[in-house]
CSV table of C-alpha atoms in Angstrom, one decimal:
chain,number,residue,atom,x,y,z
A,1353,MET,CA,50.4,-0.3,10.5
A,1354,LYS,CA,49.7,-2.6,7.4
A,1355,ASP,CA,50.0,0.4,5.2
A,1356,LEU,CA,53.5,1.5,6.4
A,1357,LYS,CA,54.8,-1.8,6.6
A,1358,THR,CA,53.8,-2.2,2.6
A,1359,ARG,CA,55.3,1.7,2.0
A,1360,VAL,CA,58.7,0.5,3.3
A,1361,GLY,CA,58.6,-2.9,1.2
A,1362,VAL,CA,57.9,-1.3,-1.9
A,1363,LEU,CA,60.1,1.8,-1.6
A,1364,SER,CA,63.0,0.2,0.0
A,1365,MET,CA,63.5,-1.1,-3.9
A,1366,CYS,CA,63.8,2.7,-4.9
A,1367,ILE,CA,67.3,2.5,-3.2
A,1368,LEU,CA,68.6,0.7,-6.2
A,1369,ALA,CA,67.1,3.0,-8.9
A,1370,MET,CA,70.6,4.5,-9.6
A,1371,SER,CA,73.0,1.9,-8.4
A,1372,ALA,CA,74.4,1.6,-11.8
A,1373,LEU,CA,76.3,4.6,-11.3
A,1374,VAL,CA,78.1,3.5,-8.1
A,1375,ILE,CA,81.2,2.0,-10.2
A,1376,THR,CA,81.7,5.4,-11.8
A,1377,ASN,CA,83.2,6.8,-8.8
A,1378,ALA,CA,86.1,4.2,-9.3
A,1379,PHE,CA,86.5,4.8,-13.0
A,1380,SER,CA,90.2,6.6,-12.6
A,1381,ALA,CA,91.2,3.5,-10.5
A,1382,ILE,CA,90.1,1.3,-12.9
A,1383,ILE,CA,91.8,2.9,-16.1
A,1384,ALA,CA,94.9,2.5,-14.0
A,1385,ALA,CA,94.1,-1.5,-13.1
A,1386,PHE,CA,93.3,-2.0,-16.9
A,1387,PRO,CA,96.0,-0.1,-18.5
A,1388,ASN,CA,95.9,-2.1,-21.8
A,1389,GLU,CA,92.2,-1.7,-22.2
A,1390,SER,CA,90.7,1.4,-23.8
A,1391,VAL,CA,89.0,4.5,-21.8
A,1392,ALA,CA,85.7,4.0,-23.7
A,1393,LYS,CA,85.5,0.0,-23.1
A,1394,ILE,CA,86.0,0.8,-19.1
A,1395,GLN,CA,83.5,3.9,-19.2
A,1396,MET,CA,81.1,1.4,-20.5
A,1397,LEU,CA,80.7,-0.1,-16.9
A,1398,GLY,CA,78.4,2.6,-16.4
A,1399,THR,CA,76.3,2.9,-19.2
A,1400,ILE,CA,75.8,-1.1,-20.3
A,1401,PRO,CA,73.5,-1.1,-17.5
A,1402,SER,CA,71.1,1.3,-19.5
A,1403,LEU,CA,70.9,-0.9,-22.2
A,1404,GLY,CA,69.8,-3.9,-20.1
A,1405,THR,CA,67.2,-1.9,-18.3
A,1406,LEU,CA,65.8,-0.2,-21.6
A,1407,LEU,CA,65.6,-3.7,-23.1
A,1408,THR,CA,64.3,-5.6,-19.9
A,1409,THR,CA,61.6,-3.1,-19.1
A,1410,ILE,CA,59.6,-4.4,-22.3
A,1411,LEU,CA,59.8,-7.8,-21.1
A,1412,VAL,CA,58.6,-7.1,-17.6
A,1413,GLY,CA,55.6,-5.5,-19.3
A,1414,ILE,CA,54.7,-8.8,-20.6
A,1415,LEU,CA,55.5,-10.9,-17.8
A,1416,ALA,CA,53.4,-8.9,-15.1
A,1417,VAL,CA,50.1,-9.5,-17.0
A,1418,HIS,CA,50.7,-13.5,-16.1
A,1419,ILE,CA,53.0,-13.0,-12.9
A,1420,PRO,CA,52.4,-11.5,-9.5
A,1421,LYS,CA,54.6,-8.5,-9.4
A,1422,LYS,CA,56.2,-9.5,-6.3
A,1423,ILE,CA,57.6,-12.2,-7.6
A,1424,LEU,CA,59.3,-10.1,-10.5
A,1425,ALA,CA,60.2,-7.5,-7.4
A,1426,LEU,CA,62.1,-10.2,-6.1
A,1427,THR,CA,63.5,-11.6,-9.2
A,1428,GLY,CA,64.7,-8.0,-9.9
A,1429,VAL,CA,66.6,-7.4,-6.7
A,1430,VAL,CA,68.2,-11.0,-6.9
A,1431,LEU,CA,69.9,-9.9,-10.2
A,1432,VAL,CA,71.0,-6.5,-9.2
A,1433,GLY,CA,72.7,-8.1,-6.2
A,1434,VAL,CA,74.6,-11.2,-8.5
A,1435,GLY,CA,75.3,-8.2,-11.0
A,1436,GLY,CA,76.8,-6.1,-8.0
A,1437,LEU,CA,78.6,-8.9,-6.0
A,1438,LEU,CA,79.9,-11.2,-8.6
A,1439,PRO,CA,82.8,-8.3,-9.4
A,1440,LEU,CA,84.3,-8.7,-6.0
A,1441,LEU,CA,85.5,-12.4,-7.4
A,1442,PHE,CA,85.9,-11.7,-11.1
A,1443,HIS,CA,87.3,-7.8,-10.6
A,1444,THR,CA,90.5,-9.1,-12.8
A,1445,ASN,CA,88.7,-9.4,-16.1
A,1446,LEU,CA,87.3,-6.5,-17.6
A,1447,ASN,CA,84.7,-8.5,-20.1
A,1448,LEU,CA,83.5,-10.2,-16.9
A,1449,LEU,CA,82.9,-7.5,-15.1
A,1450,LEU,CA,80.9,-5.8,-18.2
A,1451,VAL,CA,78.7,-8.8,-18.2
A,1452,CYS,CA,78.1,-8.4,-14.8
A,1453,ALA,CA,76.7,-5.0,-15.3
A,1454,LEU,CA,74.8,-6.2,-17.9
A,1455,ILE,CA,73.0,-8.6,-15.3
A,1456,LEU,CA,72.8,-5.3,-12.7
A,1457,GLY,CA,71.0,-3.4,-15.6
A,1458,ILE,CA,68.5,-6.4,-16.2
A,1459,GLY,CA,67.8,-6.5,-12.5
A,1460,LEU,CA,66.9,-2.9,-12.6
A,1461,GLY,CA,64.7,-3.5,-15.6
A,1462,PHE,CA,62.6,-5.5,-13.1
A,1463,THR,CA,62.9,-3.2,-9.9
A,1464,VAL,CA,62.1,0.3,-11.6
A,1465,PRO,CA,58.7,-0.5,-13.4
A,1466,VAL,CA,57.7,-2.9,-11.0
A,1467,THR,CA,58.0,-0.8,-8.2
A,1468,THR,CA,55.2,1.9,-10.1
A,1469,MET,CA,53.2,-1.0,-10.4
A,1470,LEU,CA,53.2,-1.8,-7.2
A,1471,ILE,CA,52.4,1.2,-5.9
A,1472,SER,CA,49.4,1.7,-8.5
A,1473,ILE,CA,47.7,-1.9,-7.1
A,1474,LEU,CA,48.7,-1.8,-3.6
A,1475,PHE,CA,47.5,1.9,-2.7
A,1476,ASP,CA,44.3,3.8,-3.4
A,1477,GLN,CA,44.0,6.7,-5.9
A,1478,ASP,CA,44.0,9.1,-2.8
A,1479,GLU,CA,47.4,7.6,-1.3
A,1480,ARG,CA,49.0,6.8,-4.8
A,1481,ALA,CA,50.3,10.5,-5.7
A,1482,ASP,CA,52.0,11.1,-2.0
A,1483,VAL,CA,53.7,7.4,-2.5
A,1484,MET,CA,54.6,8.1,-5.9
A,1485,GLY,CA,56.4,11.1,-4.5
A,1486,GLN,CA,58.1,9.4,-1.8
A,1487,ASN,CA,59.1,7.2,-4.7
A,1488,THR,CA,61.1,10.1,-6.1
A,1489,ALA,CA,62.5,10.8,-2.8
A,1490,ILE,CA,63.7,7.8,-2.1
A,1491,ASN,CA,65.4,7.5,-5.5
A,1492,SER,CA,67.4,10.7,-4.7
A,1493,LEU,CA,68.2,9.2,-1.1
A,1494,GLY,CA,69.2,6.0,-2.4
A,1495,SER,CA,71.7,7.5,-5.3
A,1496,VAL,CA,73.3,9.5,-1.9
A,1497,ILE,CA,73.5,6.1,-0.2
A,1498,MET,CA,74.9,4.0,-3.1
A,1499,MET,CA,77.1,6.6,-4.5
A,1500,LEU,CA,78.6,7.6,-0.9
A,1501,GLY,CA,78.8,4.3,0.2
A,1502,GLY,CA,80.4,2.9,-2.2
A,1503,GLY,CA,82.9,5.6,-2.6
A,1504,LEU,CA,83.9,5.2,0.9
A,1505,LEU,CA,84.0,1.1,0.8
A,1506,GLY,CA,86.2,1.4,-2.5
A,1507,GLY,CA,88.5,4.4,-1.1
A,1508,ARG,CA,91.5,1.7,-0.9
A,1509,TYR,CA,90.8,-1.0,-3.3
A,1510,TRP,CA,88.5,0.1,-6.2
A,1511,GLN,CA,86.8,-3.6,-6.3
A,1512,ASN,CA,85.4,-3.0,-3.1
A,1513,THR,CA,83.4,-0.4,-4.1
A,1514,TYR,CA,80.8,-3.5,-5.2
A,1515,PHE,CA,80.5,-4.4,-1.4
A,1516,ILE,CA,78.0,-1.6,-1.4
A,1517,PHE,CA,75.4,-4.2,-3.1
A,1518,LEU,CA,75.0,-6.3,0.2
A,1519,ILE,CA,72.6,-4.0,0.8
A,1520,THR,CA,70.4,-6.2,-1.7
A,1521,ILE,CA,70.1,-8.7,0.8
A,1522,VAL,CA,68.6,-6.8,3.5
A,1523,ILE,CA,66.1,-5.0,0.6
A,1524,PHE,CA,65.3,-8.7,-0.5
A,1525,LEU,CA,64.0,-9.4,2.8
A,1526,LEU,CA,61.9,-6.5,3.2
A,1527,VAL,CA,60.2,-7.3,-0.2
A,1528,LEU,CA,59.7,-10.7,0.6
A,1529,PHE,CA,58.4,-10.3,4.4
A,1530,LEU,CA,56.8,-6.4,3.9
A,1531,ILE,CA,55.3,-6.6,0.4
A,1532,PRO,CA,51.9,-8.6,0.3
A,1533,MET,CA,51.6,-11.1,-2.4
A,1534,ASP,CA,49.4,-9.5,-5.3
A,1535,LYS,CA,46.7,-11.1,-7.5
A,1536,VAL,CA,47.2,-11.1,-11.5
A,1537,ALA,CA,44.1,-9.4,-12.5
A,1538,HIS,CA,42.1,-10.8,-15.5
A,1539,ILE,CA,39.7,-9.7,-18.5
A,1540,LYS,CA,36.2,-10.9,-18.2
A,1541,SER,CA,33.5,-11.2,-20.5
A,1542,ASP,CA,30.1,-10.3,-20.3
A,1543,GLN,CA,29.3,-13.8,-18.9
A,1544,GLY,CA,31.6,-13.3,-16.2
A,1545,GLN,CA,34.1,-16.1,-17.3
A,1546,VAL,CA,38.1,-15.1,-17.4
A,1547,GLU,CA,39.4,-14.4,-20.9
A,1548,LYS,CA,43.0,-15.0,-21.8
A,1549,THR,CA,44.5,-11.5,-23.2
A,1550,SER,CA,48.1,-10.8,-24.5
A,1551,ALA,CA,50.0,-7.7,-23.8
A,1552,TRP,CA,49.6,-6.5,-27.5
A,1553,THR,CA,45.8,-6.4,-26.6
A,1554,LEU,CA,46.1,-4.9,-23.7
A,1555,LEU,CA,48.8,-2.3,-25.2
A,1556,ARG,CA,46.1,-1.7,-28.3
A,1557,HIS,CA,43.3,-0.7,-25.9
A,1558,LEU,CA,45.1,1.3,-23.6
A,1559,SER,CA,43.5,4.9,-22.7
A,1560,LYS,CA,45.1,7.6,-25.5
A,1561,TYR,CA,45.9,9.7,-22.5
A,1562,ALA,CA,48.2,6.8,-21.2
A,1563,PHE,CA,50.0,7.5,-24.5
A,1564,ILE,CA,49.8,10.9,-24.2
A,1565,VAL,CA,51.1,11.5,-20.5
A,1566,SER,CA,54.0,8.6,-21.0
A,1567,PHE,CA,55.1,11.0,-24.4
A,1568,ILE,CA,55.2,14.0,-21.9
A,1569,GLY,CA,57.5,12.0,-19.6
A,1570,LEU,CA,59.8,11.2,-22.9
A,1571,PHE,CA,60.0,14.7,-23.5
A,1572,MET,CA,60.8,15.3,-19.7
A,1573,SER,CA,63.5,13.0,-19.5
A,1574,MET,CA,64.9,14.4,-22.9
A,1575,ILE,CA,64.6,18.2,-21.5
A,1576,TYR,CA,65.9,17.7,-18.4
A,1577,THR,CA,69.1,15.4,-19.7
A,1578,ILE,CA,70.0,18.9,-20.7
A,1579,TYR,CA,71.0,19.8,-17.1
A,1580,PRO,CA,73.3,17.3,-15.2
A,1581,THR,CA,75.3,16.7,-18.9
A,1582,ASN,CA,76.0,20.9,-19.7
A,1583,LEU,CA,76.4,21.7,-16.0
A,1584,SER,CA,80.1,21.4,-15.2
A,1585,ILE,CA,80.6,22.8,-18.7
A,1586,ILE,CA,78.7,26.1,-17.5
A,1587,VAL,CA,80.2,26.1,-14.1
A,1588,ALA,CA,83.3,25.7,-15.9
A,1589,ALA,CA,83.0,28.1,-18.4
A,1590,LYS,CA,81.9,31.0,-15.9
A,1591,HIS,CA,84.9,30.5,-13.3
A,1592,LEU,CA,83.0,29.3,-10.7
A,1593,GLY,CA,84.7,26.2,-9.9
A,1594,GLY,CA,86.0,22.6,-11.1
A,1595,THR,CA,84.7,19.0,-10.9
A,1596,SER,CA,84.0,19.0,-6.9
A,1597,ILE,CA,81.9,22.2,-7.3
A,1598,THR,CA,79.7,20.5,-9.5
A,1599,GLY,CA,79.6,17.4,-7.3
A,1600,ILE,CA,78.2,19.8,-5.0
A,1601,VAL,CA,75.7,21.4,-7.2
A,1602,ASN,CA,74.6,18.1,-8.2
A,1603,ALA,CA,74.5,16.8,-4.6
A,1604,ILE,CA,72.4,20.0,-3.5
A,1605,GLY,CA,70.3,19.4,-6.5
A,1606,THR,CA,69.7,15.8,-5.2
A,1607,ILE,CA,68.8,17.2,-1.8
A,1608,GLY,CA,66.0,19.5,-3.7
A,1609,GLY,CA,64.5,16.2,-5.1
A,1610,PHE,CA,64.4,14.6,-2.2
A,1611,VAL,CA,62.7,17.5,0.0
A,1612,ALA,CA,60.4,18.0,-2.8
A,1613,GLY,CA,59.2,14.4,-2.7
A,1614,PHE,CA,58.5,13.7,0.3
A,1615,SER,CA,56.4,17.2,-0.1
A,1616,LEU,CA,54.3,16.2,-3.1
A,1617,LYS,CA,51.2,16.1,-1.4
A,1618,TYR,CA,51.5,19.6,-1.0
A,1619,PHE,CA,52.4,20.6,-4.1
A,1620,ASN,CA,49.3,18.8,-5.2
A,1621,LYS,CA,47.1,20.7,-2.9
A,1622,LEU,CA,48.5,23.8,-4.3
A,1623,PHE,CA,48.6,23.3,-8.0
A,1624,LYS,CA,45.9,20.8,-8.2
A,1625,ASP,CA,45.6,19.6,-11.8
A,1626,LYS,CA,48.6,22.1,-13.1
A,1627,ILE,CA,51.2,20.3,-11.1
A,1628,LEU,CA,52.8,19.5,-14.6
A,1629,VAL,CA,52.6,23.0,-15.7
A,1630,ALA,CA,54.3,23.9,-12.3
A,1631,GLY,CA,56.8,21.5,-12.7
A,1632,PHE,CA,57.9,22.6,-16.3
A,1633,ILE,CA,58.2,26.1,-15.6
A,1634,THR,CA,60.4,25.3,-12.6
A,1635,LEU,CA,62.7,23.5,-14.8
A,1636,GLY,CA,62.7,26.3,-17.2
A,1637,ILE,CA,63.7,28.9,-14.4
A,1638,THR,CA,66.4,26.1,-13.4
A,1639,PHE,CA,67.9,26.4,-16.8
A,1640,LEU,CA,67.4,30.3,-17.1
A,1641,LEU,CA,68.9,31.0,-13.5
A,1642,ILE,CA,72.3,29.0,-14.2
A,1643,ARG,CA,72.4,30.2,-17.6
A,1644,LEU,CA,72.5,33.7,-16.4
A,1645,ALA,CA,74.1,33.1,-13.4
A,1646,ASN,CA,77.4,35.0,-12.3
A,1647,ASN,CA,78.0,33.4,-8.8
A,1648,LEU,CA,77.7,30.2,-6.9
A,1649,THR,CA,74.7,31.1,-5.1
A,1650,VAL,CA,72.2,31.7,-8.0
A,1651,VAL,CA,73.6,28.2,-9.4
A,1652,ILE,CA,73.0,26.4,-6.4
A,1653,ILE,CA,69.3,28.1,-6.3
A,1654,GLY,CA,69.0,26.5,-9.6
A,1655,ALA,CA,70.1,23.0,-8.6
A,1656,LEU,CA,67.3,23.1,-5.9
A,1657,LEU,CA,64.8,24.1,-8.3
A,1658,SER,CA,65.9,21.5,-10.9
A,1659,GLY,CA,65.5,18.5,-7.9
A,1660,PHE,CA,62.0,20.3,-7.4
A,1661,ALA,CA,61.1,20.1,-11.1
A,1662,MET,CA,62.3,16.6,-11.4
A,1663,ALA,CA,60.1,15.4,-8.5
A,1664,MET,CA,57.3,17.5,-9.7
A,1665,VAL,CA,56.9,16.2,-12.9
A,1666,MET,CA,58.4,12.6,-12.8
A,1667,ALA,CA,56.3,11.5,-9.8
A,1668,THR,CA,52.9,12.6,-11.2
A,1669,ILE,CA,53.7,11.0,-14.7
A,1670,PRO,CA,53.7,7.4,-13.4
A,1671,PHE,CA,50.6,8.4,-11.0
A,1672,TYR,CA,48.5,9.8,-13.9
A,1673,VAL,CA,49.2,6.9,-15.8
A,1674,SER,CA,48.1,4.8,-13.4
A,1675,VAL,CA,44.7,6.8,-13.0
A,1676,VAL,CA,43.4,6.2,-16.5
A,1677,SER,CA,44.8,2.6,-16.5
A,1678,ALA,CA,42.6,-0.3,-15.3
A,1679,PRO,CA,44.1,-2.7,-13.2
A,1680,VAL,CA,44.7,-5.3,-15.9
A,1681,GLU,CA,46.5,-2.5,-17.8
A,1682,ILE,CA,48.6,-1.4,-15.2
A,1683,ALA,CA,51.7,-3.9,-16.0
A,1684,ILE,CA,51.8,-2.7,-20.1
A,1685,SER,CA,51.2,1.0,-19.0
A,1686,MET,CA,53.8,1.6,-16.4
A,1687,SER,CA,56.2,-0.8,-18.9
A,1688,LEU,CA,55.4,1.6,-21.5
A,1689,CYS,CA,55.8,4.6,-19.2
A,1690,GLN,CA,59.1,3.8,-18.0
A,1691,PHE,CA,60.6,2.4,-21.5
A,1692,LEU,CA,59.7,6.1,-22.7
A,1693,ASN,CA,61.4,7.4,-20.0
A,1694,SER,CA,64.7,5.7,-20.4
A,1695,LEU,CA,64.7,6.2,-23.5
A,1696,GLY,CA,64.0,9.9,-23.5
A,1697,GLY,CA,67.7,11.1,-22.5
A,1698,THR,CA,69.5,9.3,-25.1
A,1699,PHE,CA,67.9,11.0,-27.7
A,1700,THR,CA,69.0,14.7,-26.4
A,1701,PRO,CA,72.4,14.7,-27.6
A,1702,ILE,CA,71.6,13.5,-31.0
A,1703,ILE,CA,68.6,16.5,-31.2
A,1704,LEU,CA,70.9,19.1,-30.0
A,1705,SER,CA,73.8,18.1,-32.7
A,1706,ALA,CA,71.5,17.8,-35.2
A,1707,LEU,CA,70.1,21.3,-34.3
A,1708,HIS,CA,73.5,22.2,-34.5
A,1709,ILE,CA,73.2,23.4,-30.5
A,1710,PRO,CA,76.8,23.8,-29.0
A,1711,ALA,CA,77.1,22.3,-25.3
A,1712,GLY,CA,77.0,24.8,-22.3
A,1713,ASN,CA,74.8,28.0,-22.1
A,1714,ALA,CA,73.3,27.7,-25.5
A,1715,ALA,CA,72.0,24.1,-24.6
A,1716,PHE,CA,70.9,25.9,-21.2
A,1717,THR,CA,69.1,27.9,-23.7
A,1718,ALA,CA,67.4,25.4,-25.8
A,1719,GLY,CA,66.2,24.2,-22.1
A,1720,VAL,CA,64.6,27.0,-21.2
A,1721,ILE,CA,62.7,27.4,-24.5
A,1722,ALA,CA,61.8,23.4,-24.3
A,1723,SER,CA,60.4,24.0,-20.8
A,1724,ALA,CA,58.3,26.8,-21.8
A,1725,ILE,CA,56.7,24.7,-24.5
A,1726,MET,CA,55.8,21.8,-22.7
A,1727,ALA,CA,54.4,24.0,-20.2
A,1728,ALA,CA,52.3,25.8,-22.3
A,1729,VAL,CA,51.3,22.3,-24.0
A,1730,CYS,CA,50.0,20.9,-20.6
A,1731,LEU,CA,48.1,24.0,-19.9
A,1732,LEU,CA,46.5,25.0,-22.9
A,1733,PHE,CA,45.3,21.2,-23.4
A,1734,ASN,CA,44.5,21.0,-19.8
A,1735,ILE,CA,46.1,17.8,-19.5
A,1736,GLY,CA,45.6,17.5,-15.7
A,1737,LYS,CA,42.2,17.9,-15.5
A,1738,ARG,CA,41.4,15.5,-18.7
A,1739,VAL,CA,43.3,12.9,-16.9
A,1740,MET,CA,41.7,13.1,-13.6
A,1741,THR,CA,38.2,13.3,-15.7
A,1742,ASN,CA,38.8,10.6,-17.8
A,1743,GLY,CA,40.2,8.0,-14.9
A,1744,GLN,CA,37.3,8.3,-13.1
A,1745,GLY,CA,35.3,4.9,-12.7
A,1746,GLN,CA,38.1,2.9,-14.0
A,1747,GLN,CA,39.9,1.7,-10.5
A,1748,THR,CA,38.1,-1.8,-10.4
A,1749,THR,CA,39.4,-5.1,-9.7
A,1750,ASP,CA,38.6,-6.9,-13.0
A,1751,THR,CA,38.0,-5.1,-16.1
A,1752,THR,CA,35.0,-6.6,-17.8
A,1753,VAL,CA,35.1,-6.2,-22.0
A,1754,PRO,CA,32.3,-7.0,-24.3
A,1755,ASN,CA,32.8,-10.3,-26.3
A,1756,GLY,CA,33.3,-8.4,-29.3
A,1757,VAL,CA,36.7,-7.1,-28.3
A,1758,GLU,CA,39.3,-9.1,-29.6
A,1759,GLN,CA,41.3,-11.1,-27.0
A,1760,GLY,CA,45.1,-12.4,-27.8
């Protein structure tokens, strides 16, 4: 029962993971409401939060070395609530709306990495992979709840879209009452004395596998971004439908991620330490099917597989990072992982442009090749097995280091 309460508290924050996109439903109405403002500036309501999230993720990793993760989680939920609800009062000023969007993103910069930190310290290794999968599943479910709820609330008056952020009150209470207060892990010397340390010191002493796995997450984010940014172009080019059809296909992909997230323990049993290989192969099949599709059914199958691929890889990445990190290193390693994941998608259009790869079919062909390369890398270097082997024996309450190790 205690374990269930903790799961509910931790996973409730996942509902907010995609909340920055809620207001994109109302872009057409907002453009009409601000005729003297540029469309690009209005679109920043959907992009500014990612900037806040990216910058805050680094700060949270430093703070979490010294402050209980539960406190940081509550802070994040409050900031998301403030950034999401203040526009109900200040919706006549676009600049204030942009400030609120930034606050919202800062809040997500707390909740997203802290969620994986809490999973890593509150659940043992046997449970952790399962909870990481549920984390991915609830992210997908939360996206549907926030987007659909916000769209329905803002159907008549666009500013009412922001009422969906009242859900942060419920989530705050769940985090407050269901998640136990965690203890800040410490480094101890050979004499058993607690040593002061810094985030930089911890970062320098992370296992090389924490960096390797985090960069695999970066590449996954880069490759996966090809899918949503080019899907509508391909659907239109193949004369299979317009915006509404693309929306339905994306929703089906979300369902795939939800199902796969809750089924991750079965995928782990099936693929064992080759789950990253299976995930990248599945993503490659997604790109290939939709690239060759001549009917909507094949596109929908590809969309489902995209959700499965995302769940398999993006739930496994933080799990692997937690396995090779000592408790005192969790805050830094998870922040590194989340930072690179957030950064990855921003590089995709730049790289495709530099390689002169046009949007649409050519981009999906690049996705097939990139997915195959990553699957081969994970297989040839036996990433999963090496991570699990090097992670044994590192899960202790405190980390004892010799006096010769420099402390910041």
